Amino acid sequence: MPEQLPSDHPSVQTYRAHIARSGGTRRPCLRVPDEIPAADGDFIRLHLGGTAYHARLASDASGFVIRGAYDNKRLARTPGEGENRLVEWCRENDRSPDDAVEFDELDGGYQFGLRVPGVRTVYRITERPNDSLSSIAEKFGTSDE
């Protein structure tokens, strides 16, 4: 896997997604298409503005949703404890509910990038963690990846 990957590279699959409102709150969340190669409850890396964050994919009556992006996996599990970087990205990029965004699949169901439509981005790809070491760390509640 290359260390840097432009959004217009042939290996990048781009999906149309949109910003929505998270439940009854005013906070933005990300609605992603059901056909992305991931499942409800999966933790993914979400690249926002040049930085990879941790996010959890959830599903509700309307499909898949990402409610936030956080500095580490522990914060993604307990979102009230950390800064929601998705909210910051939406503010910095003037994105609000019902606005379209491009959701780029970078690494088969593990890494995705978010960008404003029509804007080319170069993502800095992170290496996947070793599955066996991650599962041991999660068992003890110490996985911050």
mmCIF file with all atom_site columns, C-alpha atoms in Angstrom:
data_model
loop_
_atom_site.group_PDB
_atom_site.id
_atom_site.type_symbol
_atom_site.label_atom_id
_atom_site.label_alt_id
_atom_site.label_comp_id
_atom_site.label_asym_id
_atom_site.label_entity_id
_atom_site.label_seq_id
_atom_site.pdbx_PDB_ins_code
_atom_site.Cartn_x
_atom_site.Cartn_y
_atom_site.Cartn_z
_atom_site.occupancy
_atom_site.B_iso_or_equiv
_atom_site.pdbx_formal_charge
_atom_site.auth_seq_id
_atom_site.auth_comp_id
_atom_site.auth_asym_id
_atom_site.auth_atom_id
_atom_site.pdbx_PDB_model_num
ATOM 1   C CA . MET A 1 1   ? 0.000   0.000   0.000  1.00 0.00 ? 1   MET A CA 1
ATOM 2   C CA . PRO A 1 2   ? 1.475   3.390   -0.926 1.00 0.00 ? 2   PRO A CA 1
ATOM 3   C CA . GLU A 1 3   ? 2.191   5.787   1.914  1.00 0.00 ? 3   GLU A CA 1
ATOM 4   C CA . GLN A 1 4   ? 0.351   8.608   0.144  1.00 0.00 ? 4   GLN A CA 1
ATOM 5   C CA . LEU A 1 5   ? -2.726  8.124   -1.996 1.00 0.00 ? 5   LEU A CA 1
ATOM 6   C CA . PRO A 1 6   ? -4.458  10.854  -4.021 1.00 0.00 ? 6   PRO A CA 1
ATOM 7   C CA . SER A 1 7   ? -8.251  10.871  -4.121 1.00 0.00 ? 7   SER A CA 1
ATOM 8   C CA . ASP A 1 8   ? -8.168  10.578  -7.929 1.00 0.00 ? 8   ASP A CA 1
ATOM 9   C CA . HIS A 1 9   ? -6.001  7.411   -7.928 1.00 0.00 ? 9   HIS A CA 1
ATOM 10  C CA . PRO A 1 10  ? -7.636  4.497   -9.828 1.00 0.00 ? 10  PRO A CA 1
ATOM 11  C CA . SER A 1 11  ? -7.586  2.301   -6.694 1.00 0.00 ? 11  SER A CA 1
ATOM 12  C CA . VAL A 1 12  ? -9.767  4.759   -4.747 1.00 0.00 ? 12  VAL A CA 1
ATOM 13  C CA . GLN A 1 13  ? -13.499 3.999   -4.793 1.00 0.00 ? 13  GLN A CA 1
ATOM 14  C CA . THR A 1 14  ? -15.520 7.169   -4.197 1.00 0.00 ? 14  THR A CA 1
ATOM 15  C CA . TYR A 1 15  ? -19.034 7.139   -2.759 1.00 0.00 ? 15  TYR A CA 1
ATOM 16  C CA . ARG A 1 16  ? -21.445 10.041  -2.433 1.00 0.00 ? 16  ARG A CA 1
ATOM 17  C CA . ALA A 1 17  ? -22.344 10.647  1.194  1.00 0.00 ? 17  ALA A CA 1
ATOM 18  C CA . HIS A 1 18  ? -23.975 13.519  3.007  1.00 0.00 ? 18  HIS A CA 1
ATOM 19  C CA . ILE A 1 19  ? -23.901 15.363  6.259  1.00 0.00 ? 19  ILE A CA 1
ATOM 20  C CA . ALA A 1 20  ? -26.956 14.868  8.457  1.00 0.00 ? 20  ALA A CA 1
ATOM 21  C CA . ARG A 1 21  ? -28.048 15.798  11.947 1.00 0.00 ? 21  ARG A CA 1
ATOM 22  C CA . SER A 1 22  ? -27.251 13.293  14.684 1.00 0.00 ? 22  SER A CA 1
ATOM 23  C CA . GLY A 1 23  ? -30.598 12.307  16.208 1.00 0.00 ? 23  GLY A CA 1
ATOM 24  C CA . GLY A 1 24  ? -32.260 15.192  18.005 1.00 0.00 ? 24  GLY A CA 1
ATOM 25  C CA . THR A 1 25  ? -28.981 17.072  18.411 1.00 0.00 ? 25  THR A CA 1
ATOM 26  C CA . ARG A 1 26  ? -27.610 19.860  16.272 1.00 0.00 ? 26  ARG A CA 1
ATOM 27  C CA . ARG A 1 27  ? -24.291 18.037  15.852 1.00 0.00 ? 27  ARG A CA 1
ATOM 28  C CA . PRO A 1 28  ? -23.469 16.864  12.345 1.00 0.00 ? 28  PRO A CA 1
ATOM 29  C CA . CYS A 1 29  ? -23.000 13.212  11.514 1.00 0.00 ? 29  CYS A CA 1
ATOM 30  C CA . LEU A 1 30  ? -22.053 11.466  8.303  1.00 0.00 ? 30  LEU A CA 1
ATOM 31  C CA . ARG A 1 31  ? -24.543 9.346   6.327  1.00 0.00 ? 31  ARG A CA 1
ATOM 32  C CA . VAL A 1 32  ? -22.659 6.838   4.173  1.00 0.00 ? 32  VAL A CA 1
ATOM 33  C CA . PRO A 1 33  ? -24.024 4.441   1.543  1.00 0.00 ? 33  PRO A CA 1
ATOM 34  C CA . ASP A 1 34  ? -24.986 0.934   2.604  1.00 0.00 ? 34  ASP A CA 1
ATOM 35  C CA . GLU A 1 35  ? -22.759 -0.581  -0.099 1.00 0.00 ? 35  GLU A CA 1
ATOM 36  C CA . ILE A 1 36  ? -19.487 0.381   1.561  1.00 0.00 ? 36  ILE A CA 1
ATOM 37  C CA . PRO A 1 37  ? -17.423 -2.701  2.496  1.00 0.00 ? 37  PRO A CA 1
ATOM 38  C CA . ALA A 1 38  ? -17.946 -2.518  6.257  1.00 0.00 ? 38  ALA A CA 1
ATOM 39  C CA . ALA A 1 39  ? -20.496 -3.624  8.836  1.00 0.00 ? 39  ALA A CA 1
ATOM 40  C CA . ASP A 1 40  ? -22.432 -2.168  11.742 1.00 0.00 ? 40  ASP A CA 1
ATOM 41  C CA . GLY A 1 41  ? -20.116 -1.727  14.730 1.00 0.00 ? 41  GLY A CA 1
ATOM 42  C CA . ASP A 1 42  ? -16.880 -1.748  12.724 1.00 0.00 ? 42  ASP A CA 1
ATOM 43  C CA . PHE A 1 43  ? -14.155 0.673   13.744 1.00 0.00 ? 43  PHE A CA 1
ATOM 44  C CA . ILE A 1 44  ? -12.593 2.453   10.789 1.00 0.00 ? 44  ILE A CA 1
ATOM 45  C CA . ARG A 1 45  ? -9.928  5.057   10.191 1.00 0.00 ? 45  ARG A CA 1
ATOM 46  C CA . LEU A 1 46  ? -11.469 8.236   8.813  1.00 0.00 ? 46  LEU A CA 1
ATOM 47  C CA . HIS A 1 47  ? -9.109  10.736  7.185  1.00 0.00 ? 47  HIS A CA 1
ATOM 48  C CA . LEU A 1 48  ? -10.161 14.349  7.697  1.00 0.00 ? 48  LEU A CA 1
ATOM 49  C CA . GLY A 1 49  ? -8.034  17.236  6.483  1.00 0.00 ? 49  GLY A CA 1
ATOM 50  C CA . GLY A 1 50  ? -4.789  15.269  6.399  1.00 0.00 ? 50  GLY A CA 1
ATOM 51  C CA . THR A 1 51  ? -5.184  13.385  9.683  1.00 0.00 ? 51  THR A CA 1
ATOM 52  C CA . ALA A 1 52  ? -6.510  9.861   10.307 1.00 0.00 ? 52  ALA A CA 1
ATOM 53  C CA . TYR A 1 53  ? -9.001  9.534   13.153 1.00 0.00 ? 53  TYR A CA 1
ATOM 54  C CA . HIS A 1 54  ? -10.935 6.635   14.642 1.00 0.00 ? 54  HIS A CA 1
ATOM 55  C CA . ALA A 1 55  ? -14.649 6.274   13.989 1.00 0.00 ? 55  ALA A CA 1
ATOM 56  C CA . ARG A 1 56  ? -17.327 3.680   14.568 1.00 0.00 ? 56  ARG A CA 1
ATOM 57  C CA . LEU A 1 57  ? -19.794 2.714   11.875 1.00 0.00 ? 57  LEU A CA 1
ATOM 58  C CA . ALA A 1 58  ? -23.348 2.354   13.170 1.00 0.00 ? 58  ALA A CA 1
ATOM 59  C CA . SER A 1 59  ? -26.642 1.608   11.502 1.00 0.00 ? 59  SER A CA 1
ATOM 60  C CA . ASP A 1 60  ? -30.102 2.909   12.174 1.00 0.00 ? 60  ASP A CA 1
ATOM 61  C CA . ALA A 1 61  ? -33.437 2.939   10.341 1.00 0.00 ? 61  ALA A CA 1
ATOM 62  C CA . SER A 1 62  ? -31.941 5.167   7.611  1.00 0.00 ? 62  SER A CA 1
ATOM 63  C CA . GLY A 1 63  ? -28.764 3.130   6.998  1.00 0.00 ? 63  GLY A CA 1
ATOM 64  C CA . PHE A 1 64  ? -25.111 3.580   7.944  1.00 0.00 ? 64  PHE A CA 1
ATOM 65  C CA . VAL A 1 65  ? -24.008 6.570   9.981  1.00 0.00 ? 65  VAL A CA 1
ATOM 66  C CA . ILE A 1 66  ? -20.760 7.839   11.488 1.00 0.00 ? 66  ILE A CA 1
ATOM 67  C CA . ARG A 1 67  ? -21.499 10.080  14.466 1.00 0.00 ? 67  ARG A CA 1
ATOM 68  C CA . GLY A 1 68  ? -17.973 11.224  15.140 1.00 0.00 ? 68  GLY A CA 1
ATOM 69  C CA . ALA A 1 69  ? -14.248 10.882  14.543 1.00 0.00 ? 69  ALA A CA 1
ATOM 70  C CA . TYR A 1 70  ? -11.848 10.796  17.486 1.00 0.00 ? 70  TYR A CA 1
ATOM 71  C CA . ASP A 1 71  ? -8.128  10.838  18.230 1.00 0.00 ? 71  ASP A CA 1
ATOM 72  C CA . ASN A 1 72  ? -7.997  7.185   19.299 1.00 0.00 ? 72  ASN A CA 1
ATOM 73  C CA . LYS A 1 73  ? -10.116 4.056   19.416 1.00 0.00 ? 73  LYS A CA 1
ATOM 74  C CA . ARG A 1 74  ? -10.918 4.344   23.120 1.00 0.00 ? 74  ARG A CA 1
ATOM 75  C CA . LEU A 1 75  ? -12.469 7.770   22.546 1.00 0.00 ? 75  LEU A CA 1
ATOM 76  C CA . ALA A 1 76  ? -14.412 6.421   19.555 1.00 0.00 ? 76  ALA A CA 1
ATOM 77  C CA . ARG A 1 77  ? -15.906 3.792   21.910 1.00 0.00 ? 77  ARG A CA 1
ATOM 78  C CA . THR A 1 78  ? -16.875 6.445   24.485 1.00 0.00 ? 78  THR A CA 1
ATOM 79  C CA . PRO A 1 79  ? -17.557 9.534   22.351 1.00 0.00 ? 79  PRO A CA 1
ATOM 80  C CA . GLY A 1 80  ? -18.547 11.881  25.188 1.00 0.00 ? 80  GLY A CA 1
ATOM 81  C CA . GLU A 1 81  ? -14.952 11.972  26.450 1.00 0.00 ? 81  GLU A CA 1
ATOM 82  C CA . GLY A 1 82  ? -13.110 13.368  23.429 1.00 0.00 ? 82  GLY A CA 1
ATOM 83  C CA . GLU A 1 83  ? -13.184 16.074  20.794 1.00 0.00 ? 83  GLU A CA 1
ATOM 84  C CA . ASN A 1 84  ? -15.363 15.113  17.851 1.00 0.00 ? 84  ASN A CA 1
ATOM 85  C CA . ARG A 1 85  ? -13.092 15.875  14.886 1.00 0.00 ? 85  ARG A CA 1
ATOM 86  C CA . LEU A 1 86  ? -15.961 15.344  12.407 1.00 0.00 ? 86  LEU A CA 1
ATOM 87  C CA . VAL A 1 87  ? -17.747 18.362  13.903 1.00 0.00 ? 87  VAL A CA 1
ATOM 88  C CA . GLU A 1 88  ? -14.548 20.407  13.525 1.00 0.00 ? 88  GLU A CA 1
ATOM 89  C CA . TRP A 1 89  ? -14.078 19.256  9.907  1.00 0.00 ? 89  TRP A CA 1
ATOM 90  C CA . CYS A 1 90  ? -17.675 20.203  9.029  1.00 0.00 ? 90  CYS A CA 1
ATOM 91  C CA . ARG A 1 91  ? -17.204 23.655  10.565 1.00 0.00 ? 91  ARG A CA 1
ATOM 92  C CA . GLU A 1 92  ? -13.844 24.224  8.823  1.00 0.00 ? 92  GLU A CA 1
ATOM 93  C CA . ASN A 1 93  ? -15.247 23.102  5.450  1.00 0.00 ? 93  ASN A CA 1
ATOM 94  C CA . ASP A 1 94  ? -18.596 24.880  5.751  1.00 0.00 ? 94  ASP A CA 1
ATOM 95  C CA . ARG A 1 95  ? -20.544 21.596  5.620  1.00 0.00 ? 95  ARG A CA 1
ATOM 96  C CA . SER A 1 96  ? -23.961 21.375  7.251  1.00 0.00 ? 96  SER A CA 1
ATOM 97  C CA . PRO A 1 97  ? -26.903 18.936  7.200  1.00 0.00 ? 97  PRO A CA 1
ATOM 98  C CA . ASP A 1 98  ? -27.958 17.879  3.688  1.00 0.00 ? 98  ASP A CA 1
ATOM 99  C CA . ASP A 1 99  ? -24.608 18.924  2.161  1.00 0.00 ? 99  ASP A CA 1
ATOM 100 C CA . ALA A 1 100 ? -22.960 16.354  -0.088 1.00 0.00 ? 100 ALA A CA 1
ATOM 101 C CA . VAL A 1 101 ? -19.444 15.063  0.583  1.00 0.00 ? 101 VAL A CA 1
ATOM 102 C CA . GLU A 1 102 ? -17.153 12.559  -1.110 1.00 0.00 ? 102 GLU A CA 1
ATOM 103 C CA . PHE A 1 103 ? -16.416 9.423   0.930  1.00 0.00 ? 103 PHE A CA 1
ATOM 104 C CA . ASP A 1 104 ? -13.294 7.718   -0.443 1.00 0.00 ? 104 ASP A CA 1
ATOM 105 C CA . GLU A 1 105 ? -12.535 4.061   0.240  1.00 0.00 ? 105 GLU A CA 1
ATOM 106 C CA . LEU A 1 106 ? -8.766  3.897   0.641  1.00 0.00 ? 106 LEU A CA 1
ATOM 107 C CA . ASP A 1 107 ? -8.087  0.482   2.140  1.00 0.00 ? 107 ASP A CA 1
ATOM 108 C CA . GLY A 1 108 ? -10.792 -2.211  1.820  1.00 0.00 ? 108 GLY A CA 1
ATOM 109 C CA . GLY A 1 109 ? -13.275 -1.421  4.556  1.00 0.00 ? 109 GLY A CA 1
ATOM 110 C CA . TYR A 1 110 ? -10.655 -0.146  7.003  1.00 0.00 ? 110 TYR A CA 1
ATOM 111 C CA . GLN A 1 111 ? -9.609  3.336   5.861  1.00 0.00 ? 111 GLN A CA 1
ATOM 112 C CA . PHE A 1 112 ? -11.793 6.007   4.334  1.00 0.00 ? 112 PHE A CA 1
ATOM 113 C CA . GLY A 1 113 ? -11.342 9.675   3.557  1.00 0.00 ? 113 GLY A CA 1
ATOM 114 C CA . LEU A 1 114 ? -13.796 12.523  3.591  1.00 0.00 ? 114 LEU A CA 1
ATOM 115 C CA . ARG A 1 115 ? -13.566 15.526  1.290  1.00 0.00 ? 115 ARG A CA 1
ATOM 116 C CA . VAL A 1 116 ? -15.571 18.327  -0.228 1.00 0.00 ? 116 VAL A CA 1
ATOM 117 C CA . PRO A 1 117 ? -16.905 17.374  -3.700 1.00 0.00 ? 117 PRO A CA 1
ATOM 118 C CA . GLY A 1 118 ? -14.590 18.410  -6.516 1.00 0.00 ? 118 GLY A CA 1
ATOM 119 C CA . VAL A 1 119 ? -11.597 18.950  -4.229 1.00 0.00 ? 119 VAL A CA 1
ATOM 120 C CA . ARG A 1 120 ? -8.602  16.661  -4.817 1.00 0.00 ? 120 ARG A CA 1
ATOM 121 C CA . THR A 1 121 ? -6.986  15.366  -1.635 1.00 0.00 ? 121 THR A CA 1
ATOM 122 C CA . VAL A 1 122 ? -3.829  13.374  -0.956 1.00 0.00 ? 122 VAL A CA 1
ATOM 123 C CA . TYR A 1 123 ? -4.311  10.974  1.943  1.00 0.00 ? 123 TYR A CA 1
ATOM 124 C CA . ARG A 1 124 ? -1.485  9.794   4.174  1.00 0.00 ? 124 ARG A CA 1
ATOM 125 C CA . ILE A 1 125 ? -2.235  6.099   4.626  1.00 0.00 ? 125 ILE A CA 1
ATOM 126 C CA . THR A 1 126 ? -1.630  4.450   7.981  1.00 0.00 ? 126 THR A CA 1
ATOM 127 C CA . GLU A 1 127 ? -0.627  0.831   8.356  1.00 0.00 ? 127 GLU A CA 1
ATOM 128 C CA . ARG A 1 128 ? -3.268  -1.602  9.562  1.00 0.00 ? 128 ARG A CA 1
ATOM 129 C CA . PRO A 1 129 ? -2.696  -2.782  13.131 1.00 0.00 ? 129 PRO A CA 1
ATOM 130 C CA . ASN A 1 130 ? -1.744  -6.384  13.780 1.00 0.00 ? 130 ASN A CA 1
ATOM 131 C CA . ASP A 1 131 ? -5.099  -8.133  14.406 1.00 0.00 ? 131 ASP A CA 1
ATOM 132 C CA . SER A 1 132 ? -3.841  -10.453 17.119 1.00 0.00 ? 132 SER A CA 1
ATOM 133 C CA . LEU A 1 133 ? -2.158  -7.673  19.101 1.00 0.00 ? 133 LEU A CA 1
ATOM 134 C CA . SER A 1 134 ? -5.229  -5.431  18.715 1.00 0.00 ? 134 SER A CA 1
ATOM 135 C CA . SER A 1 135 ? -7.567  -8.091  20.037 1.00 0.00 ? 135 SER A CA 1
ATOM 136 C CA . ILE A 1 136 ? -5.328  -8.670  23.073 1.00 0.00 ? 136 ILE A CA 1
ATOM 137 C CA . ALA A 1 137 ? -5.217  -4.912  23.779 1.00 0.00 ? 137 ALA A CA 1
ATOM 138 C CA . GLU A 1 138 ? -9.001  -4.613  23.396 1.00 0.00 ? 138 GLU A CA 1
ATOM 139 C CA . LYS A 1 139 ? -9.497  -7.488  25.833 1.00 0.00 ? 139 LYS A CA 1
ATOM 140 C CA . PHE A 1 140 ? -7.624  -5.481  28.459 1.00 0.00 ? 140 PHE A CA 1
ATOM 141 C CA . GLY A 1 141 ? -9.195  -2.165  27.404 1.00 0.00 ? 141 GLY A CA 1
ATOM 142 C CA . THR A 1 142 ? -5.864  -0.601  26.480 1.00 0.00 ? 142 THR A CA 1
ATOM 143 C CA . SER A 1 143 ? -6.175  -0.303  22.721 1.00 0.00 ? 143 SER A CA 1
ATOM 144 C CA . ASP A 1 144 ? -5.685  3.301   21.636 1.00 0.00 ? 144 ASP A CA 1
ATOM 145 C CA . GLU A 1 145 ? -4.280  2.436   18.200 1.00 0.00 ? 145 GLU A CA 1
#
